[in-house]
XYZ file of C-alpha atoms in Angstrom:
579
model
C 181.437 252.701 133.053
C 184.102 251.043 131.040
C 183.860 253.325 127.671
C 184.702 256.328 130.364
C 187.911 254.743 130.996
C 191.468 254.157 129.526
C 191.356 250.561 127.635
C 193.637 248.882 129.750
C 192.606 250.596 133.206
C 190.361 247.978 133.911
C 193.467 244.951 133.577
C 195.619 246.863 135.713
C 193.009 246.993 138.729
C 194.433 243.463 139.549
C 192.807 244.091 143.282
C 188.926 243.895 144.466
C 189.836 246.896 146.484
C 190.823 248.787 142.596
C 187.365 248.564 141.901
C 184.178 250.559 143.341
C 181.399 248.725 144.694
C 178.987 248.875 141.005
C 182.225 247.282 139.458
C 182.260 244.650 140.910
C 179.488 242.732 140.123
C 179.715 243.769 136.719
C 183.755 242.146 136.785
C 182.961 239.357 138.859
C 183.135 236.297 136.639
C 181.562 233.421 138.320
C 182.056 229.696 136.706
C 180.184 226.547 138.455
C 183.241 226.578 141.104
C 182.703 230.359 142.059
C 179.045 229.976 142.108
C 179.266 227.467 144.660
C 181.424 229.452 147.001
C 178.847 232.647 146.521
C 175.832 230.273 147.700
C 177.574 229.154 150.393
C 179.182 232.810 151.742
C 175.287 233.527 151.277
C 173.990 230.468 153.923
C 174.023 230.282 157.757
C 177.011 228.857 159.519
C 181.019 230.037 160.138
C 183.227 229.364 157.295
C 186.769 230.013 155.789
C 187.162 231.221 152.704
C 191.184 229.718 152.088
C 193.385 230.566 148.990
C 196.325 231.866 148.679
C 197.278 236.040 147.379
C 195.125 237.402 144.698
C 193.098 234.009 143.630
C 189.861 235.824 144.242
C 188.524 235.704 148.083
C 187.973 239.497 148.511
C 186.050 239.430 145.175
C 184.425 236.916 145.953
C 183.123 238.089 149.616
C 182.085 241.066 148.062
C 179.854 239.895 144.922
C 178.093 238.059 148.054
C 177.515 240.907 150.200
C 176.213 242.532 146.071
C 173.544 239.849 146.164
C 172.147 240.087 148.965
C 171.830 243.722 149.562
C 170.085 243.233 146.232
C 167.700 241.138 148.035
C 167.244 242.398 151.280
C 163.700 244.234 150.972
C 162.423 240.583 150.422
C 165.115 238.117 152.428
C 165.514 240.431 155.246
C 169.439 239.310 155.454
C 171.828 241.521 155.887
C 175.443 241.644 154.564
C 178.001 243.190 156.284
C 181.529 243.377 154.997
C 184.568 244.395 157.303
C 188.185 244.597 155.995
C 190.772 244.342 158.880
C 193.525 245.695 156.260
C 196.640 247.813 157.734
C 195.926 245.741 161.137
C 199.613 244.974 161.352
C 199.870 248.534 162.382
C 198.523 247.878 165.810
C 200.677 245.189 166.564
C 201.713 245.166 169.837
C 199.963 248.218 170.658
C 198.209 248.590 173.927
C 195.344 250.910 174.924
C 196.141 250.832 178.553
C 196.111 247.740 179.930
C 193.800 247.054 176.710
C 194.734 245.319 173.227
C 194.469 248.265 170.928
C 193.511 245.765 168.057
C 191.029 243.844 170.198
C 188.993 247.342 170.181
C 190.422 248.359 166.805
C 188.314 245.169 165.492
C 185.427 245.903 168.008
C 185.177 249.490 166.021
C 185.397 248.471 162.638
C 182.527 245.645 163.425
C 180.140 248.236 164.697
C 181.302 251.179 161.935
C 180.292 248.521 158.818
C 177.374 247.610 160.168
C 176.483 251.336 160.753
C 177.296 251.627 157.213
C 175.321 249.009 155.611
C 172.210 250.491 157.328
C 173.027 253.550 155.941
C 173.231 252.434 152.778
C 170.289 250.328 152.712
C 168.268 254.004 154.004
C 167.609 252.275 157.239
C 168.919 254.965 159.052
C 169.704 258.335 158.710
C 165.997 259.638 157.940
C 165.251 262.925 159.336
C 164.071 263.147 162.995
C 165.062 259.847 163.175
C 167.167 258.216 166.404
C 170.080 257.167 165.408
C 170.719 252.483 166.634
C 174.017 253.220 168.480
C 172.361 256.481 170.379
C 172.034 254.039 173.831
C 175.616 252.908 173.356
C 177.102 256.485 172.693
C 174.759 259.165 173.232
C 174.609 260.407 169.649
C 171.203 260.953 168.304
C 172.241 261.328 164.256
C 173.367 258.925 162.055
C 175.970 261.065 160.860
C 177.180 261.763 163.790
C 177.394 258.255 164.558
C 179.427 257.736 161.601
C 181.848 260.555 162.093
C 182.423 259.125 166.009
C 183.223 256.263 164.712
C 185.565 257.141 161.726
C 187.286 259.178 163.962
C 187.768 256.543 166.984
C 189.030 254.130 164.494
C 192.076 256.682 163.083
C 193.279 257.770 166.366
C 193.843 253.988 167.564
C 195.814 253.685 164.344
C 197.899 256.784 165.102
C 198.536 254.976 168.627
C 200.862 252.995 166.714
C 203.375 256.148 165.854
C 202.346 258.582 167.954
C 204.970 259.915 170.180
C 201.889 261.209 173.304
C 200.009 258.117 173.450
C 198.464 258.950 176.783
C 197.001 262.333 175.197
C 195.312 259.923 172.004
C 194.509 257.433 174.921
C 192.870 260.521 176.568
C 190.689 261.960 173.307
C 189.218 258.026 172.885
C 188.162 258.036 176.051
C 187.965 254.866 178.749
C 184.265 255.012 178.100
C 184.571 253.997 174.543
C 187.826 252.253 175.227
C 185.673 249.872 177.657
C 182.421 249.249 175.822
C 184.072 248.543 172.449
C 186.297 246.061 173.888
C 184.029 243.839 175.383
C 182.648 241.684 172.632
C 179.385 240.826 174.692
C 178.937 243.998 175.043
C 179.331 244.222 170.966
C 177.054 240.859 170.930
C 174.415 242.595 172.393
C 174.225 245.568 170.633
C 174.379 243.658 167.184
C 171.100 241.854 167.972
C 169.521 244.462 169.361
C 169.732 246.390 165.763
C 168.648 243.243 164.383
C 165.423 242.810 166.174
C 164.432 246.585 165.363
C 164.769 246.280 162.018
C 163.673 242.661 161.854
C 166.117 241.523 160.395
C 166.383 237.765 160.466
C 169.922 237.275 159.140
C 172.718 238.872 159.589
C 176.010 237.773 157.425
C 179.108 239.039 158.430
C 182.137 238.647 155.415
C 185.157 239.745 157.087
C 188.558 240.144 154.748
C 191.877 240.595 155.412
C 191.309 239.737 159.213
C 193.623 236.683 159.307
C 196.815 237.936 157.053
C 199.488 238.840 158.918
C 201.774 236.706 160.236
C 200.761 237.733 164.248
C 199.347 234.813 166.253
C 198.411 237.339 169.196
C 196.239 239.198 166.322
C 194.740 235.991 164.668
C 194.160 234.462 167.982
C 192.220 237.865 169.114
C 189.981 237.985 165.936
C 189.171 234.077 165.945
C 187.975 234.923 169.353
C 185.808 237.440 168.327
C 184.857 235.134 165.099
C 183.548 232.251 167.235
C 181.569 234.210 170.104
C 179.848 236.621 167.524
C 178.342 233.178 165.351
C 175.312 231.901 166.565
C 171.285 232.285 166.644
C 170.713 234.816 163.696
C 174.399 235.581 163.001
C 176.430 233.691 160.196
C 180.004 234.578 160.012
C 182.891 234.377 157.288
C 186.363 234.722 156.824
C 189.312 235.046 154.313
C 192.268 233.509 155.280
C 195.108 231.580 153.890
C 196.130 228.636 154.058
C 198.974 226.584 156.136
C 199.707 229.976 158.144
C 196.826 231.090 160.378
C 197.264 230.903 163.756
C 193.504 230.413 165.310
C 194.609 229.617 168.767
C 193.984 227.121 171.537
C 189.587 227.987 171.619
C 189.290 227.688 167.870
C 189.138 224.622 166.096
C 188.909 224.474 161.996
C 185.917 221.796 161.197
C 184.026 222.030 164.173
C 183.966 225.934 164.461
C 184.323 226.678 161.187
C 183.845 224.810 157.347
C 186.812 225.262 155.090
C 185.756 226.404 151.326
C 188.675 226.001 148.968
C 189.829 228.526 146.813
C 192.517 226.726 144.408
C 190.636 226.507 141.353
C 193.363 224.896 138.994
C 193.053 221.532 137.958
C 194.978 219.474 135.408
C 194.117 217.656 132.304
C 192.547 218.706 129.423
C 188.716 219.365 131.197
C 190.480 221.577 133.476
C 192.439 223.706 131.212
C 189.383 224.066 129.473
C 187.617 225.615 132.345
C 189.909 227.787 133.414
C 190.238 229.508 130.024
C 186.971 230.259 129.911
C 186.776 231.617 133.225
C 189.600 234.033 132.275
C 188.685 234.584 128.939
C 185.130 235.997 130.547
C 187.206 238.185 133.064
C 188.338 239.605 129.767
C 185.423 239.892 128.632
C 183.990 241.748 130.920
C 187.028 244.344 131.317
C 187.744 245.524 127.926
C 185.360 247.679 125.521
C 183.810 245.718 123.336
C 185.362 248.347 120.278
C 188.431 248.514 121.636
C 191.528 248.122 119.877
C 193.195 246.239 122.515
C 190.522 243.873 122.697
C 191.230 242.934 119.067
C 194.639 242.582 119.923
C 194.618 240.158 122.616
C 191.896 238.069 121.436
C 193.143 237.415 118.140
C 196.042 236.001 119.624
C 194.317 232.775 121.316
C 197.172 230.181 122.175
C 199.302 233.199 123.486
C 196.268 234.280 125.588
C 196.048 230.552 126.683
C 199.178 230.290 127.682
C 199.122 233.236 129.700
C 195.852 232.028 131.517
C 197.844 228.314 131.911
C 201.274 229.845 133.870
C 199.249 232.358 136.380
C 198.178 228.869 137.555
C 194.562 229.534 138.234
C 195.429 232.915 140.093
C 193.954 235.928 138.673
C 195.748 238.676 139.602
C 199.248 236.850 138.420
C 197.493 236.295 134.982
C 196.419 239.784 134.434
C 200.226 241.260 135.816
C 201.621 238.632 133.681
C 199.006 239.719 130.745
C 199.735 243.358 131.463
C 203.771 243.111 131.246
C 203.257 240.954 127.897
C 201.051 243.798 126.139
C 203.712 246.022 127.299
C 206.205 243.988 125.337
C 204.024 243.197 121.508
C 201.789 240.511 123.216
C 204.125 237.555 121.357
C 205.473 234.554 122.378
C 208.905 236.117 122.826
C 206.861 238.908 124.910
C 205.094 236.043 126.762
C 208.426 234.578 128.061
C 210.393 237.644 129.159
C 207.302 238.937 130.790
C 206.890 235.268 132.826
C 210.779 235.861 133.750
C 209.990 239.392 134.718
C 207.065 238.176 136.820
C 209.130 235.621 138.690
C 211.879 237.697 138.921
C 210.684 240.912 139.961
C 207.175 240.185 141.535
C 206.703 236.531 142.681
C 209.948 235.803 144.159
C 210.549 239.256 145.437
C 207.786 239.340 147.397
C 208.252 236.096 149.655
C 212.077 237.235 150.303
C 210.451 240.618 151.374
C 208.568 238.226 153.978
C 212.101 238.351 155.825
C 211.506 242.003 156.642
C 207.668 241.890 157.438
C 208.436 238.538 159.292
C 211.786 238.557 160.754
C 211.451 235.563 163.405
C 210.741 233.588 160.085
C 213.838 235.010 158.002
C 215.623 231.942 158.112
C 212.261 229.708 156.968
C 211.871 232.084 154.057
C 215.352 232.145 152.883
C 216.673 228.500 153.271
C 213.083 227.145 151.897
C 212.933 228.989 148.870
C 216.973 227.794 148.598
C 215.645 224.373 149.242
C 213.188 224.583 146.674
C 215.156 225.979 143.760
C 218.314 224.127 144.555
C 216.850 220.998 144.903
C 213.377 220.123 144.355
C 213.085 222.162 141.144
C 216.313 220.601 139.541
C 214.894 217.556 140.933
C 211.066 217.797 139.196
C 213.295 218.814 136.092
C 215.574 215.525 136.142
C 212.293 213.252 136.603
C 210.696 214.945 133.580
C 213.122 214.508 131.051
C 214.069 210.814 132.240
C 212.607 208.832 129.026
C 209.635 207.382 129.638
C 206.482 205.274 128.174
C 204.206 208.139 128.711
C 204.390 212.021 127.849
C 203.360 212.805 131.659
C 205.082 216.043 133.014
C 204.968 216.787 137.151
C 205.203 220.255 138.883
C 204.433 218.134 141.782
C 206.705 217.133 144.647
C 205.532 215.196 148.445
C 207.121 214.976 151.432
C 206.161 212.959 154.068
C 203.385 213.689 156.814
C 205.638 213.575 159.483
C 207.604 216.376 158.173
C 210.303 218.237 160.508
C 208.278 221.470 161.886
C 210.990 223.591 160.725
C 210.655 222.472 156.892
C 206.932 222.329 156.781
C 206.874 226.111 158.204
C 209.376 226.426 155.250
C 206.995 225.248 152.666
C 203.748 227.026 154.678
C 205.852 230.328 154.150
C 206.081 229.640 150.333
C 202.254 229.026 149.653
C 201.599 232.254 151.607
C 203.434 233.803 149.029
C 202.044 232.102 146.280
C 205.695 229.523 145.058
C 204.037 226.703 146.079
C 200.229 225.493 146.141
C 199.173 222.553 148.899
C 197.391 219.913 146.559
C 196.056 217.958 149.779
C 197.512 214.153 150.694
C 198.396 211.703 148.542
C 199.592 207.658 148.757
C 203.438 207.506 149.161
C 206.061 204.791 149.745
C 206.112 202.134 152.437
C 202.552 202.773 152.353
C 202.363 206.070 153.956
C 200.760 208.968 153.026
C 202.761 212.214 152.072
C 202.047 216.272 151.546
C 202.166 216.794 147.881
C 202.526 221.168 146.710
C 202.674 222.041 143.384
C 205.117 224.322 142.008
C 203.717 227.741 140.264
C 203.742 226.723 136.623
C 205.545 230.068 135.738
C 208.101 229.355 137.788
C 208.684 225.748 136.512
C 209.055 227.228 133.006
C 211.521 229.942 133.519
C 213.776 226.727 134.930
C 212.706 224.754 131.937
C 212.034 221.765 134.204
C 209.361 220.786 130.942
C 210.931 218.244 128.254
C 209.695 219.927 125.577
C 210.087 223.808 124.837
C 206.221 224.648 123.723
C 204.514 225.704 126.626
C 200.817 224.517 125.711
C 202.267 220.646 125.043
C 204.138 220.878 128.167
C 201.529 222.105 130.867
C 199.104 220.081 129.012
C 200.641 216.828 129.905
C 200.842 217.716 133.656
C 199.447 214.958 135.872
C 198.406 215.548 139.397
C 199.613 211.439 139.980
C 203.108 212.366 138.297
C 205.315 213.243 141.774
C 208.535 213.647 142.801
C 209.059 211.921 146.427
C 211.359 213.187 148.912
C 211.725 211.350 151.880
C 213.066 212.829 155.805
C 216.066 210.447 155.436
C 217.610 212.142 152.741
C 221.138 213.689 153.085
C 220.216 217.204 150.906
C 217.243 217.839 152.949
C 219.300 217.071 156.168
C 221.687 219.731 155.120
C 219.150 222.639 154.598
C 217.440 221.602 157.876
C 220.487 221.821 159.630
C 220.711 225.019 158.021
C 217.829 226.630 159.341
C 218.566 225.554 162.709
C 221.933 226.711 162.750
C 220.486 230.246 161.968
C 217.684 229.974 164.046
C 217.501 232.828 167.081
C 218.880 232.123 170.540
C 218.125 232.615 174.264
C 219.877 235.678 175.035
C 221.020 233.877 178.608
C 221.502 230.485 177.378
C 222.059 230.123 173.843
C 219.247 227.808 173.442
C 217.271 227.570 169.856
C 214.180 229.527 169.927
C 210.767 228.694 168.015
C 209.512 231.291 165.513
C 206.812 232.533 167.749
C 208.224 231.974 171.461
C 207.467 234.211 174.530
C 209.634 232.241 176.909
C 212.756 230.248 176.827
C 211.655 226.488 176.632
C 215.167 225.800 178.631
C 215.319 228.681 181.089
C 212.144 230.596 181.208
C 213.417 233.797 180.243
C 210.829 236.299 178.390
C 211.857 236.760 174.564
C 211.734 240.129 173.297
C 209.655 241.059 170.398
C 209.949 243.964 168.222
C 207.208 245.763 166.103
C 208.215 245.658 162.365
C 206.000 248.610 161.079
C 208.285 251.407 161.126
C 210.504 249.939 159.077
C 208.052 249.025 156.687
C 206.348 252.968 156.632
C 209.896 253.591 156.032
C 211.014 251.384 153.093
C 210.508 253.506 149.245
C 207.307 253.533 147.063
C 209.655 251.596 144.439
C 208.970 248.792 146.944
C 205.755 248.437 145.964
C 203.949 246.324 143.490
C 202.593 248.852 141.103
C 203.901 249.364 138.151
C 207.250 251.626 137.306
C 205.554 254.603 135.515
C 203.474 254.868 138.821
C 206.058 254.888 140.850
C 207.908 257.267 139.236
C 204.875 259.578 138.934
C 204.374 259.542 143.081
C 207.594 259.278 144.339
C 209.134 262.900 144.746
C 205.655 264.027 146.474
C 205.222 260.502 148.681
C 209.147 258.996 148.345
C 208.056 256.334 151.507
C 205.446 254.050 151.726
C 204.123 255.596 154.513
C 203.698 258.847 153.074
C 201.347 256.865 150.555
C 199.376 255.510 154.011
C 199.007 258.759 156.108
C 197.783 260.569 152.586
C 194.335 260.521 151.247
C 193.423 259.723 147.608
C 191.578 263.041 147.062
C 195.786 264.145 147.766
C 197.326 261.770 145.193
C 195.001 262.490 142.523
C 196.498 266.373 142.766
C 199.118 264.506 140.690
C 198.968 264.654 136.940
C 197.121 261.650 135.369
C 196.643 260.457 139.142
C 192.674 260.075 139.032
C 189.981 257.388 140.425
C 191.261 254.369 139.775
C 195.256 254.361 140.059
C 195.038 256.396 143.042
C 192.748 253.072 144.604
C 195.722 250.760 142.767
C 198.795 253.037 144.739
C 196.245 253.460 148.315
C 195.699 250.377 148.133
C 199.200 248.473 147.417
C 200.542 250.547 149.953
C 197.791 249.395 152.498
C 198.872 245.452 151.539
C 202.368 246.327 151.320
C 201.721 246.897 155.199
C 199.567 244.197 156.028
C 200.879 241.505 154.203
């Protein structure tokens, strides 16, 4: 597969969704840490798969659902993987009176599920009745499977269609109705299961939990919760701090949390990590290949790349990508770290403020908050003298945390700034919320006392903080801030939350607006590809949703547009969307 390829196509598929399904397992690198999670995607039970963007959760899920479709003639359990991506195009749609997403979901449920028997050749034989024929009247199994492709892409268009009723119309109340109900979905799940005998079904979803909607979220944890149970095991990538599960869902009683942030300090840590990426290498380049050579003979720059992505593996192989680009030197290394922060990392969470207006003033005062202040603050505390050669890229604030500033810092470990390293002991004997900073970030503000990069991260210790506590001035200041820019009640000027359908002083309904049009309309050059692919698409697809509405078998008419980069374009495009 790989010798069929361009030598570096493989590092710039920095997505599971880059990759076709025999890829993956062949990619997937799995230390003692990613084993774990595998096994336990594999068990009974509900869990959450947390972690922030492109640490590994999709790849993950799928190298799961790989394993046991490998060993399904003798298990009997069945994997079924559903990705939920572009659902922030159905926000705030309605089907009727119904919740277009709520049946969106139902559809894509039922369509993977169809598809995993197919693929399995547990349907589709000839003269053969088709598990859905009951529900929809469809004897074939490709019929089945066009019925439901179809379904699925007109409740999408309901989202920009200017004759909703007439889409409404072609979906029909029948199917409108039965897909909506999720008993009704309940039932028709185990009743494939007991005519196959199947004895355990796993469901992996991705990508459900993403956008910043709460009416979404809350809808799909829903679903989550009343489809686990008996013979059904259910799992979920989400992220952490910003997932709205809503009042019936409760994280550690309905669901297990499995960790995703694999980066650990010290020495041991390092160590791990390294290897771990080293293997991802590995496993991605030719073993003849020039570039191979190239990058491997070059082991503490290598290194050092693999230490600043901060155990995310999509950041290291952008940041490893831009830094062949440049010579693959230490001088390469640092501009391409600057390049990373400044074009990709930090770009992306002040984009948030046009995916997630309510939250504009969060994004942009936190991220002010944290390079104003904290950062020059972590910098100061590391090049105090000292009787050790700790460094931090740590910083705690207390539990009790104003709402306002811990959305702030939620916001910026969605994006991937900041990383939640749990609770830690604090003054007055309290306990405090302690984030670490991303490491590439820290060096392009040379917070580290010493200039080489290995010596520096290397004498990071997780106990080596930075306290800030609610009574300080500074952080009064940029609270104030946000709450001086902070929406108002139209009829009485009174502060509205983030997420607020009434007035908490005079009742009066807030307004929301869908963001999606504006975000099919921003340029191609907004999205996180890489320039020559830009330039290559946009005079044929100059918005982003050009890129959605087209089909790969369309972008590939472009010259040197072929199998993989038009997955890498499809597919940023489709995140670009859904956050």
């Amino acid at each position: 597969m790989i010798s069929t390829l361009q030598e570096d196509d493989l590092l710039q598929a920095a997505r599971m969704e880059d990759l076709v399904y025999d890829q993956i397992s062949d990619l997937t690198v799995l230390g003692g840490f990613e084993r774990k999670i595998v096994d336990t995607l594999k068990q009974s039970g509900a869990h959450l798969l947390m972690g922030a963007r492109g640490v590994g959760k999709s790849m993950l899920l799928k190298q799961a659902e790989i394993e046991l479709d490998k060993d399904f003639t003798a298990s009997r359990k069945l994997a079924v993987y559903v990705t939920f991506k572009t659902s922030t195009i159905l926000e705030g749609v309605k089907a009727e009176e119904r919740d277009a997403f709520q049946v969106w979901v139902g559809a894509k449920i039922l369509q993977a599920l169809h598809d995993k028997l197919t693929q399995l050749n547990l349907i589709g034989h000839e003269g053969s009745t088709d598990p859905y024929f009951r529900i929809f009247g469809i004897k074939s199994a490709h019929g089945t499977k066009t019925m439901l492709q179809d379904k699925i892409h007109q409740l999408q268009k309901l989202a920009i269609a200017s004759d909703k009723e007439k889409i409404i119309n072609d979906i029909g109340s029948n199917f409108l109705d039965k897909v909506n109900d999720v008993s009704f979905i309940n039932e028709i799940i185990r009743d494939v299961l007991s005519e196959f005998k199947i004895q355990k079904l796993i469901f992996l979803f991705d990508e459900a939990a993403h956008t910043f909607i709460p009416a979404q979220q809350e809808i799909f944890f829903e679903i989550f919760k009343l489809l686990h149970g008996g013979p059904i095991a259910v799992k979920a990538a989400v992220y952490p701090s910003v997932t709205s599960y809503g009042r019936n869902f409760e994280v550690g009683h309905d669901a297990y949390i499995l960790q995703m942030d694999r980066y650990e300090t010290g020495e041991l840590g390092r160590k791990a990590n390294r290897k771990l990426f080293r293997d991802l290498l590995d496993k991605r380049l030719p073993q003849q290949s020039s570039l191979r050579k190239k990058i491997f003979q070059k082991g503490e720059i290598l290194d050092n790349c693999i230490d600043l992505s901060t155990g995310n593996p999509r950041a290291f192989l952008h940041l490893l990508v831009r830094s062949l680009d440049k010579g693959f030197s230490e001088r390469a290394l640092s501009l391409s770290t600057q390049e990373y922060i400044d074009q990709e990392l930090l770009p992306y969470h002040n984009n948030l403020t046009k995916r997630l207006p309510k939250y504009s003033n969060h994004i942009k005062v936190g991220l002010d908050l944290l390079k104003s202040y904290v950062i020059p603050e972590i910098k100061e505390k590391n090049l105090r003298e000292r009787k050790n050669t700790y460094q931090s890229a740590f910083f705690t604030f207390p539990r009790d945390v104003s709402p306002n500033l811990k959305l702030a810092l939620d916001i910026l470990c969605y994006s991937g700034v900041l990383t939640s390293r749990g609770t830690v002991k604090i003054a007055d004997r309290k306990t405090g919320l302690r984030y670490m900073v991303h490491l590439a970030l820290l060096t392009t503000e040379k917070v580290f006392s010493s200039n080489n990069i290995s010596e520096s991260l290397g004498n990071i210790s997780l106990t080596d903080y930075r306290e800030f506590s609610l009574n300080d001035s500074n952080i009064e200041g940029y609270l104030q801030e946000i709450k001086d820019l902070s929406d108002k009640c139209a009829d009485c000027n009174r502060d509205l939350s983030p997420n607020a359908k009434f007035c908490s002083e005079c009742g009066k309904k807030v307004e929301n607006t869908s963001i999606i049009s504006s975000l099919l309309d921003e340029s191609v050059y907004k999205l996180p590809i890489e320039a020559h692919l830009k330039n290559k698409i946009s005079s044929t697809y100059p918005r982003v949703g050009d890129i959605i509405q087209t089909s790969r078998e369309e972008l590939m008419t472009i010259k040197y547009i072929k199998e993989v980069r038009s997955r890498i374009i499809k597919n940023a495009a489709d995140e670009f969307v859904s956050g």
